[in-house]
Amino acid sequence: MKILVINCGSSSLKFQLIDAVSEELIAKGLCERIGIDGSRLVYTPAGGEKQIKSVEMKDHTQAIGAMLEALTCEKTGVVKSLDEIGAVGHRIVHGGDKFASSTIINDEVISAIESCNELAPLHNPANLLGIAACKEHMPGTPMVAVFDTAFHQTMPEEAYLYGIPYEYYKKYRIRRYGFHGTSHSFVSARTAEVLGENYENLKIIVCHLGNGASISAVKNGKCIDTSMGLTPLEGLIMGTRSGDIDPAIMEFLAHKEKMGVEEIMDILNKKSGVLGVSDGFSSDFRDIEDAFEAGNEDCVRALKTFAHRVVKYIGAYTAEMGGVDAISFTAGVGENSPILRRMICAYLDIELNEEENIKRGEDVVISVPGSTTKVLVIPTNEELAIARETLALVK
Ligand code: ADP
């Protein structure tokens, strides 16, 4: 069965068509600048050339239409008709505490996702637009919602509650939800496979280090804690997000700089992280690392601060799980940065096999043989994980 995986943002839409049985990618692409002048479609059939085409996309329905046209195009398409697409899997950012697993989309599910909109005002409404547009173009095709938050729903109460009046949890469901769940689930399960161990017997820490970064503790196949919270601002230091700070800094800055809540939130979301700590040098880890190697002080400081926060969480999660069997690195930075992995493992006093540490794009164990705690690099594949979940539900 061919499964279409859709990750819909407010002005962009990423898609992949995957053969759910062989798990091979058939085609992938991106609709950019939806609803903005200059919209375009980027489309790549597997083994073929990347095409970039200007297409008018006033809304998500037009974007989905353009995507389906590309997939069925006589010359460069990959399916003869839409009937060949057996199901659609949608990435949904926030399922609140309503969804602990993926689910077939129906009207009731759509209303439940809508009710989580205020928890992810930038993402969930866009995800819903993608669902509505697919429904219009492919009314008979089953659709599945796969939530970024679902994997973390197994956290115990003591891990998801904040130390604020309980009435706010009862009234507004203010609690830790966590994100990147599809990746944490995929990478932790794959870690057990690569080690040839039973997933249900392992204590794993997954470091998903990308532009957005989060870390999770997975004990016996279940997530017991994760660093992102009510929103993806909490936890690790990220590309431009602050991660954990003393909440009183907000009041202090408000007085000193005469700023309102929106301005402060903008600083914490867009001007902080390694961008902020490097004194504005860059939010891109490639730039930061190149300058780090050349001895640039701003970037040395930024990378050290970033690594320190990761180490602090690894320590906390090791304590929460009563030990750790494996630490897995994934996502843009986690997969591609031997320097950061070296810095983090030096703190933890875990010796790395440098020949493995410099490999890219494959599952590798990078700790030396015999290491009590294994360290791995596992490339994440959220689209494949969504396709698997979708297949399991529509089969
Ligand atoms: P997101 O999905 O949150 O946007 P990604 O997982 O795509 O993030 O990661 C993006 C980050 O990965 C960027 O900061 C980028 O610089 C970093 N990255 C990508 N390739 C490399 C590399 N070769 N070395 C270091 N960092 C890299």
Short mmCIF file of C-alpha atoms and ligand atoms in Angstrom, two decimals:
data_model
loop_
_atom_site.label_atom_id
_atom_site.label_comp_id
_atom_site.label_asym_id
_atom_site.label_seq_id
_atom_site.Cartn_x
_atom_site.Cartn_y
_atom_site.Cartn_z
CA MET A 1 0.00 0.00 0.00
CA LYS A 2 1.20 3.51 -0.84
CA ILE A 3 0.85 6.01 1.99
CA LEU A 4 0.98 9.77 1.66
CA VAL A 5 2.52 11.50 4.68
CA ILE A 6 1.68 15.15 5.19
CA ASN A 7 3.29 17.69 7.51
CA CYS A 8 1.30 20.87 7.10
CA GLY A 9 2.43 24.27 8.38
CA SER A 10 0.71 27.62 8.11
CA SER A 11 2.44 28.59 4.85
CA SER A 12 4.23 25.42 3.84
CA LEU A 13 3.45 21.75 3.41
CA LYS A 14 5.93 18.88 3.28
CA PHE A 15 4.90 15.54 1.81
CA GLN A 16 6.29 12.08 1.16
CA LEU A 17 4.75 9.14 -0.66
CA ILE A 18 6.01 5.92 0.91
CA ASP A 19 5.53 2.28 -0.04
CA ALA A 20 4.35 1.04 3.34
CA VAL A 21 5.35 -2.57 2.67
CA SER A 22 8.90 -2.12 1.34
CA GLU A 23 9.19 1.14 3.35
CA GLU A 24 10.79 2.76 0.31
CA LEU A 25 10.34 6.42 -0.52
CA ILE A 26 8.44 6.89 -3.80
CA ALA A 27 8.46 10.69 -4.03
CA LYS A 28 8.77 13.71 -1.78
CA GLY A 29 8.21 17.42 -1.98
CA LEU A 30 7.32 20.72 -0.48
CA CYS A 31 4.72 23.43 -1.18
CA GLU A 32 6.14 26.79 -0.15
CA ARG A 33 4.65 30.25 0.39
CA ILE A 34 1.04 29.03 0.50
CA GLY A 35 -1.23 32.09 0.54
CA ILE A 36 1.75 34.38 -0.18
CA ASP A 37 2.93 35.77 -3.53
CA GLY A 38 5.54 33.61 -5.25
CA SER A 39 4.27 30.22 -4.10
CA ARG A 40 6.09 27.21 -5.54
CA LEU A 41 6.17 23.45 -5.55
CA VAL A 42 9.36 21.47 -5.06
CA TYR A 43 8.92 17.85 -6.15
CA THR A 44 11.38 14.94 -6.34
CA PRO A 45 10.40 11.45 -7.51
CA ALA A 46 12.74 8.83 -5.99
CA GLY A 47 15.77 8.41 -8.26
CA GLY A 48 14.60 11.33 -10.41
CA GLU A 49 15.48 14.97 -10.68
CA LYS A 50 14.26 17.64 -8.32
CA GLN A 51 11.72 19.96 -9.99
CA ILE A 52 10.86 23.44 -8.83
CA LYS A 53 7.73 24.99 -10.28
CA SER A 54 5.89 28.27 -9.64
CA VAL A 55 2.28 27.33 -8.95
CA GLU A 56 -0.47 29.54 -7.62
CA MET A 57 -1.43 28.29 -4.13
CA LYS A 58 -3.88 30.70 -2.56
CA ASP A 59 -4.73 28.21 0.17
CA HIS A 60 -4.00 24.71 1.40
CA THR A 61 -6.64 23.17 -0.89
CA GLN A 62 -4.77 24.52 -3.90
CA ALA A 63 -1.46 23.34 -2.44
CA ILE A 64 -2.77 19.79 -1.96
CA GLY A 65 -4.19 19.97 -5.51
CA ALA A 66 -0.76 20.95 -6.89
CA MET A 67 0.91 18.15 -4.93
CA LEU A 68 -1.56 15.53 -6.21
CA GLU A 69 -1.13 16.79 -9.77
CA ALA A 70 2.64 16.34 -9.48
CA LEU A 71 2.23 12.83 -8.06
CA THR A 72 -0.12 11.79 -10.90
CA CYS A 73 1.59 13.74 -13.72
CA GLU A 74 1.93 11.55 -16.85
CA LYS A 75 5.58 12.41 -17.39
CA THR A 76 7.16 12.61 -13.95
CA GLY A 77 4.39 11.35 -11.67
CA VAL A 78 4.69 8.18 -9.63
CA VAL A 79 1.07 6.93 -9.57
CA LYS A 80 -1.47 6.54 -12.39
CA SER A 81 -4.43 7.60 -10.30
CA LEU A 82 -5.18 8.74 -6.77
CA ASP A 83 -6.81 5.34 -6.11
CA GLU A 84 -3.28 3.97 -5.72
CA ILE A 85 -2.85 6.03 -2.55
CA GLY A 86 -4.26 3.77 0.17
CA ALA A 87 -4.17 6.22 3.08
CA VAL A 88 -2.92 9.59 4.28
CA GLY A 89 -0.98 10.08 7.52
CA HIS A 90 -1.04 13.58 9.00
CA ARG A 91 1.50 14.91 11.49
CA ILE A 92 -0.43 16.74 14.23
CA VAL A 93 1.58 18.81 16.67
CA HIS A 94 -0.65 18.89 19.75
CA GLY A 95 -3.06 16.22 20.89
CA GLY A 96 -3.22 17.59 24.47
CA ASP A 97 -4.08 14.80 26.89
CA LYS A 98 -6.80 13.54 24.57
CA PHE A 99 -4.60 11.34 22.38
CA ALA A 100 -2.14 8.80 23.73
CA SER A 101 -1.78 7.13 20.34
CA SER A 102 -2.42 7.68 16.63
CA THR A 103 -6.01 7.52 15.48
CA ILE A 104 -8.19 7.27 12.35
CA ILE A 105 -9.50 10.73 11.52
CA ASN A 106 -13.27 11.28 11.71
CA ASP A 107 -15.41 14.31 12.62
CA GLU A 108 -15.11 13.59 16.33
CA VAL A 109 -11.29 13.45 16.10
CA ILE A 110 -11.24 16.70 14.12
CA SER A 111 -13.25 18.43 16.89
CA ALA A 112 -10.92 17.02 19.54
CA ILE A 113 -7.86 18.34 17.63
CA GLU A 114 -9.60 21.72 17.32
CA SER A 115 -10.07 21.79 21.07
CA CYS A 116 -6.24 21.59 21.42
CA ASN A 117 -5.71 24.62 19.15
CA GLU A 118 -5.07 27.04 22.01
CA LEU A 119 -2.16 24.86 23.17
CA ALA A 120 -0.48 25.12 19.72
CA PRO A 121 -1.99 28.17 18.02
CA LEU A 122 0.64 28.27 15.26
CA HIS A 123 0.61 24.58 14.41
CA ASN A 124 -2.69 22.82 15.05
CA PRO A 125 -4.90 25.10 12.90
CA ALA A 126 -2.46 24.58 10.01
CA ASN A 127 -2.51 20.80 10.55
CA LEU A 128 -6.32 20.94 10.40
CA LEU A 129 -6.21 22.88 7.12
CA GLY A 130 -4.17 20.02 5.66
CA ILE A 131 -6.77 17.48 6.81
CA ALA A 132 -9.65 19.53 5.34
CA ALA A 133 -7.85 19.99 2.02
CA CYS A 134 -7.09 16.26 1.70
CA LYS A 135 -10.70 15.42 2.51
CA GLU A 136 -11.80 17.67 -0.34
CA HIS A 137 -9.48 16.09 -2.91
CA MET A 138 -9.59 12.47 -1.72
CA PRO A 139 -12.92 12.04 0.09
CA GLY A 140 -12.86 8.23 0.21
CA THR A 141 -9.25 7.78 1.37
CA PRO A 142 -8.77 6.92 5.07
CA MET A 143 -6.67 9.40 7.04
CA VAL A 144 -4.74 8.94 10.27
CA ALA A 145 -3.59 11.57 12.79
CA VAL A 146 -0.14 10.98 14.31
CA PHE A 147 0.56 13.28 17.27
CA ASP A 148 3.88 14.80 18.36
CA THR A 149 2.63 14.63 21.94
CA ALA A 150 1.22 11.07 22.03
CA PHE A 151 4.39 9.14 22.92
CA HIS A 152 4.86 11.30 26.02
CA GLN A 153 1.40 10.59 27.41
CA THR A 154 2.81 7.72 29.49
CA MET A 155 4.68 10.18 31.75
CA PRO A 156 3.61 9.84 35.38
CA GLU A 157 1.81 12.73 37.06
CA GLU A 158 4.90 13.75 39.06
CA ALA A 159 6.82 14.23 35.79
CA TYR A 160 4.15 16.22 33.96
CA LEU A 161 2.90 18.52 36.71
CA TYR A 162 4.45 21.95 37.32
CA GLY A 163 4.96 23.38 40.79
CA ILE A 164 2.16 25.91 40.39
CA PRO A 165 -1.37 25.93 41.89
CA TYR A 166 -3.12 22.71 40.92
CA GLU A 167 -6.24 24.67 40.02
CA TYR A 168 -4.49 25.85 36.81
CA TYR A 169 -3.98 22.26 35.78
CA LYS A 170 -7.63 21.52 36.47
CA LYS A 171 -8.88 24.69 34.76
CA TYR A 172 -6.53 24.99 31.78
CA ARG A 173 -4.70 21.63 31.60
CA ILE A 174 -1.37 23.43 32.17
CA ARG A 175 1.13 20.57 32.37
CA ARG A 176 4.11 19.11 30.51
CA TYR A 177 3.08 17.55 27.20
CA GLY A 178 6.39 17.21 25.31
CA PHE A 179 6.99 17.23 21.56
CA HIS A 180 8.99 15.37 18.86
CA GLY A 181 7.24 12.25 20.23
CA THR A 182 7.23 10.44 16.87
CA SER A 183 11.01 10.85 16.70
CA HIS A 184 11.62 9.85 20.34
CA SER A 185 9.49 6.75 19.83
CA PHE A 186 11.14 5.79 16.51
CA VAL A 187 14.70 6.37 17.75
CA SER A 188 14.27 4.60 21.10
CA ALA A 189 12.72 1.52 19.45
CA ARG A 190 15.46 1.50 16.81
CA THR A 191 18.12 1.78 19.54
CA ALA A 192 16.93 -1.52 21.01
CA GLU A 193 16.93 -3.13 17.55
CA VAL A 194 20.47 -1.97 16.77
CA LEU A 195 21.71 -3.24 20.15
CA GLY A 196 19.84 -6.52 19.64
CA GLU A 197 18.14 -6.07 23.01
CA ASN A 198 14.53 -6.23 24.18
CA TYR A 199 13.02 -2.70 24.06
CA GLU A 200 10.95 -3.52 27.13
CA ASN A 201 14.07 -4.13 29.24
CA LEU A 202 16.07 -1.01 28.40
CA LYS A 203 16.64 2.42 29.91
CA ILE A 204 17.23 4.78 26.98
CA ILE A 205 17.85 8.52 26.75
CA VAL A 206 17.06 10.03 23.34
CA CYS A 207 18.69 13.38 22.49
CA HIS A 208 16.75 14.90 19.57
CA LEU A 209 19.05 17.82 18.80
CA GLY A 210 17.92 19.96 15.87
CA ASN A 211 16.97 23.56 15.53
CA GLY A 212 14.28 22.62 18.02
CA ALA A 213 15.78 20.26 20.58
CA SER A 214 14.35 17.92 23.19
CA ILE A 215 15.46 14.97 25.26
CA SER A 216 13.48 12.09 26.69
CA ALA A 217 13.80 9.24 29.15
CA VAL A 218 12.38 5.97 27.83
CA LYS A 219 12.19 3.19 30.40
CA ASN A 220 11.03 -0.29 29.39
CA GLY A 221 9.57 1.06 26.13
CA LYS A 222 7.63 3.92 27.73
CA CYS A 223 8.42 7.62 27.96
CA ILE A 224 8.71 8.64 31.60
CA ASP A 225 9.95 12.22 31.15
CA THR A 226 10.81 14.73 28.45
CA SER A 227 12.29 18.22 28.38
CA MET A 228 9.74 20.20 26.35
CA GLY A 229 6.70 21.26 28.33
CA LEU A 230 3.36 22.93 27.79
CA THR A 231 5.04 24.44 24.73
CA PRO A 232 8.26 23.65 22.82
CA LEU A 233 10.07 26.51 24.60
CA GLU A 234 11.10 24.57 27.70
CA GLY A 235 14.13 22.38 28.24
CA LEU A 236 17.33 22.39 26.21
CA ILE A 237 18.97 25.46 24.73
CA MET A 238 17.97 25.43 21.05
CA GLY A 239 18.82 27.29 17.83
CA THR A 240 16.91 30.42 18.85
CA ARG A 241 14.86 29.26 21.88
CA SER A 242 16.07 29.77 25.44
CA GLY A 243 14.92 26.50 26.98
CA ASP A 244 14.76 26.56 30.81
CA ILE A 245 15.25 29.92 32.50
CA ASP A 246 14.41 31.38 35.88
CA PRO A 247 10.85 32.66 35.25
CA ALA A 248 11.68 35.80 37.24
CA ILE A 249 14.04 36.88 34.42
CA MET A 250 10.91 37.83 32.50
CA GLU A 251 9.79 40.30 35.16
CA PHE A 252 13.34 41.65 35.55
CA LEU A 253 13.66 42.27 31.79
CA ALA A 254 10.17 43.74 31.57
CA HIS A 255 11.16 46.43 34.10
CA LYS A 256 14.66 47.08 32.82
CA GLU A 257 13.88 47.14 29.12
CA LYS A 258 10.26 48.36 29.40
CA MET A 259 8.95 45.41 27.45
CA GLY A 260 5.59 43.68 27.32
CA VAL A 261 4.87 39.93 27.44
CA GLU A 262 4.79 39.58 23.65
CA GLU A 263 8.19 41.20 23.22
CA ILE A 264 9.72 39.03 25.93
CA MET A 265 8.22 35.88 24.39
CA ASP A 266 9.63 36.94 21.04
CA ILE A 267 13.10 37.24 22.59
CA LEU A 268 12.84 33.84 24.30
CA ASN A 269 11.58 32.12 21.14
CA LYS A 270 13.51 33.85 18.38
CA LYS A 271 16.54 35.67 19.75
CA SER A 272 17.82 33.34 22.44
CA GLY A 273 19.36 29.86 22.31
CA VAL A 274 22.77 29.50 20.64
CA LEU A 275 21.94 32.60 18.59
CA GLY A 276 21.58 34.62 21.79
CA VAL A 277 24.43 33.05 23.75
CA SER A 278 26.81 33.51 20.77
CA ASP A 279 25.96 37.21 20.97
CA GLY A 280 24.01 37.06 17.72
CA PHE A 281 26.60 35.08 15.72
CA SER A 282 24.20 32.45 14.28
CA SER A 283 21.41 30.04 15.13
CA ASP A 284 22.79 27.50 12.67
CA PHE A 285 24.98 24.88 14.30
CA ARG A 286 27.11 24.52 11.17
CA ASP A 287 28.18 28.18 11.44
CA ILE A 288 28.67 27.90 15.18
CA GLU A 289 30.81 24.77 14.85
CA ASP A 290 33.01 26.15 12.09
CA ALA A 291 33.70 29.24 14.17
CA PHE A 292 34.17 27.10 17.31
CA GLU A 293 36.93 25.21 15.53
CA ALA A 294 38.55 28.48 14.54
CA GLY A 295 38.49 29.46 18.22
CA ASN A 296 35.77 32.13 18.04
CA GLU A 297 35.01 32.94 21.70
CA ASP A 298 31.31 33.63 21.15
CA CYS A 299 30.82 30.24 19.55
CA VAL A 300 32.95 28.35 22.07
CA ARG A 301 30.70 29.82 24.78
CA ALA A 302 27.51 28.97 22.88
CA LEU A 303 28.44 25.36 22.17
CA LYS A 304 29.70 24.75 25.72
CA THR A 305 26.50 26.16 27.21
CA PHE A 306 24.39 24.06 24.84
CA ALA A 307 26.33 20.86 25.70
CA HIS A 308 26.18 21.62 29.43
CA ARG A 309 22.36 21.74 29.36
CA VAL A 310 22.17 18.41 27.50
CA VAL A 311 24.49 16.83 30.09
CA LYS A 312 22.39 18.19 32.94
CA TYR A 313 19.28 16.52 31.52
CA ILE A 314 21.12 13.25 30.88
CA GLY A 315 22.11 13.27 34.55
CA ALA A 316 18.55 13.96 35.68
CA TYR A 317 17.05 11.26 33.47
CA THR A 318 19.68 8.70 34.50
CA ALA A 319 18.64 9.34 38.09
CA GLU A 320 14.92 9.13 37.25
CA MET A 321 15.36 5.79 35.51
CA GLY A 322 17.80 4.38 38.07
CA GLY A 323 20.51 4.08 35.41
CA VAL A 324 20.91 4.28 31.67
CA ASP A 325 21.74 1.54 29.17
CA ALA A 326 21.91 3.66 26.03
CA ILE A 327 22.06 7.29 24.94
CA SER A 328 21.01 7.95 21.34
CA PHE A 329 21.66 11.10 19.34
CA THR A 330 19.38 12.12 16.50
CA ALA A 331 18.09 15.03 14.29
CA GLY A 332 20.10 17.65 12.35
CA VAL A 333 22.69 18.41 15.02
CA GLY A 334 22.58 15.08 16.89
CA GLU A 335 23.20 13.14 13.67
CA ASN A 336 25.76 15.45 12.09
CA SER A 337 27.88 16.88 14.85
CA PRO A 338 30.76 14.68 16.05
CA ILE A 339 32.10 17.68 18.00
CA LEU A 340 29.00 18.04 20.17
CA ARG A 341 28.76 14.32 20.80
CA ARG A 342 32.43 14.40 21.82
CA MET A 343 31.86 17.33 24.19
CA ILE A 344 28.82 15.70 25.80
CA CYS A 345 30.43 12.29 26.20
CA ALA A 346 33.61 13.84 27.62
CA TYR A 347 31.48 15.31 30.43
CA LEU A 348 29.90 11.90 31.03
CA ASP A 349 33.31 10.21 30.96
CA ILE A 350 32.19 7.82 28.23
CA GLU A 351 34.91 6.91 25.76
CA LEU A 352 33.99 7.17 22.09
CA ASN A 353 35.17 5.17 19.12
CA GLU A 354 36.18 8.11 16.92
CA GLU A 355 36.10 6.07 13.72
CA GLU A 356 32.38 5.47 14.31
CA ASN A 357 31.72 8.93 15.71
CA ILE A 358 32.61 10.59 12.41
CA LYS A 359 30.26 8.40 10.30
CA ARG A 360 27.11 9.98 8.88
CA GLY A 361 23.67 8.84 7.78
CA GLU A 362 23.64 5.36 9.33
CA ASP A 363 22.79 3.69 12.64
CA VAL A 364 26.05 3.38 14.58
CA VAL A 365 27.23 2.57 18.08
CA ILE A 366 29.85 5.23 18.80
CA SER A 367 30.91 4.22 22.31
CA VAL A 368 33.90 1.87 22.60
CA PRO A 369 33.16 -1.88 22.82
CA GLY A 370 32.42 -2.94 26.38
CA SER A 371 31.12 0.50 27.43
CA THR A 372 28.56 0.10 30.26
CA THR A 373 26.44 2.81 28.70
CA LYS A 374 26.18 2.49 24.93
CA VAL A 375 26.11 5.67 22.88
CA LEU A 376 24.50 5.58 19.45
CA VAL A 377 23.66 7.78 16.49
CA ILE A 378 20.27 6.87 15.01
CA PRO A 379 19.04 8.96 12.06
CA THR A 380 15.42 9.83 12.77
CA ASN A 381 12.72 9.26 10.16
CA GLU A 382 9.47 10.80 11.33
CA GLU A 383 7.77 10.32 7.94
CA LEU A 384 8.46 6.59 7.94
CA ALA A 385 7.20 6.38 11.53
CA ILE A 386 3.98 8.17 10.48
CA ALA A 387 3.58 5.81 7.49
CA ARG A 388 3.99 2.78 9.79
CA GLU A 389 1.40 4.10 12.27
CA THR A 390 -0.97 4.85 9.40
CA LEU A 391 -0.59 1.40 7.88
CA ALA A 392 -1.17 -0.28 11.24
CA LEU A 393 -4.47 1.57 11.68
CA VAL A 394 -5.93 1.25 8.18
CA LYS A 395 -4.90 -2.37 7.56
P1 ADP B 1 14.36 21.31 12.83
O1 ADP B 1 13.64 20.08 12.29
O2 ADP B 1 14.08 21.59 14.27
O3 ADP B 1 14.30 22.52 11.96
P2 ADP B 1 16.78 19.83 12.10
O4 ADP B 1 16.69 18.52 12.80
O5 ADP B 1 16.56 19.87 10.64
O6 ADP B 1 15.91 20.93 12.86
O7 ADP B 1 18.23 20.42 12.42
C1 ADP B 1 18.68 21.65 11.92
C2 ADP B 1 20.03 21.96 12.53
O8 ADP B 1 20.94 20.90 12.20
C3 ADP B 1 20.65 23.25 12.01
O9 ADP B 1 21.10 24.06 13.06
C4 ADP B 1 21.80 22.75 11.18
O10 ADP B 1 22.85 23.64 11.20
C5 ADP B 1 22.18 21.48 11.90
N1 ADP B 1 22.99 20.67 11.01
C6 ADP B 1 22.66 20.13 9.82
N2 ADP B 1 23.73 19.55 9.26
C7 ADP B 1 24.77 19.75 10.12
C8 ADP B 1 26.15 19.41 10.12
N3 ADP B 1 26.68 18.76 9.10
N4 ADP B 1 26.90 19.76 11.20
C9 ADP B 1 26.36 20.41 12.23
N5 ADP B 1 25.08 20.79 12.28
C10 ADP B 1 24.29 20.46 11.25
#
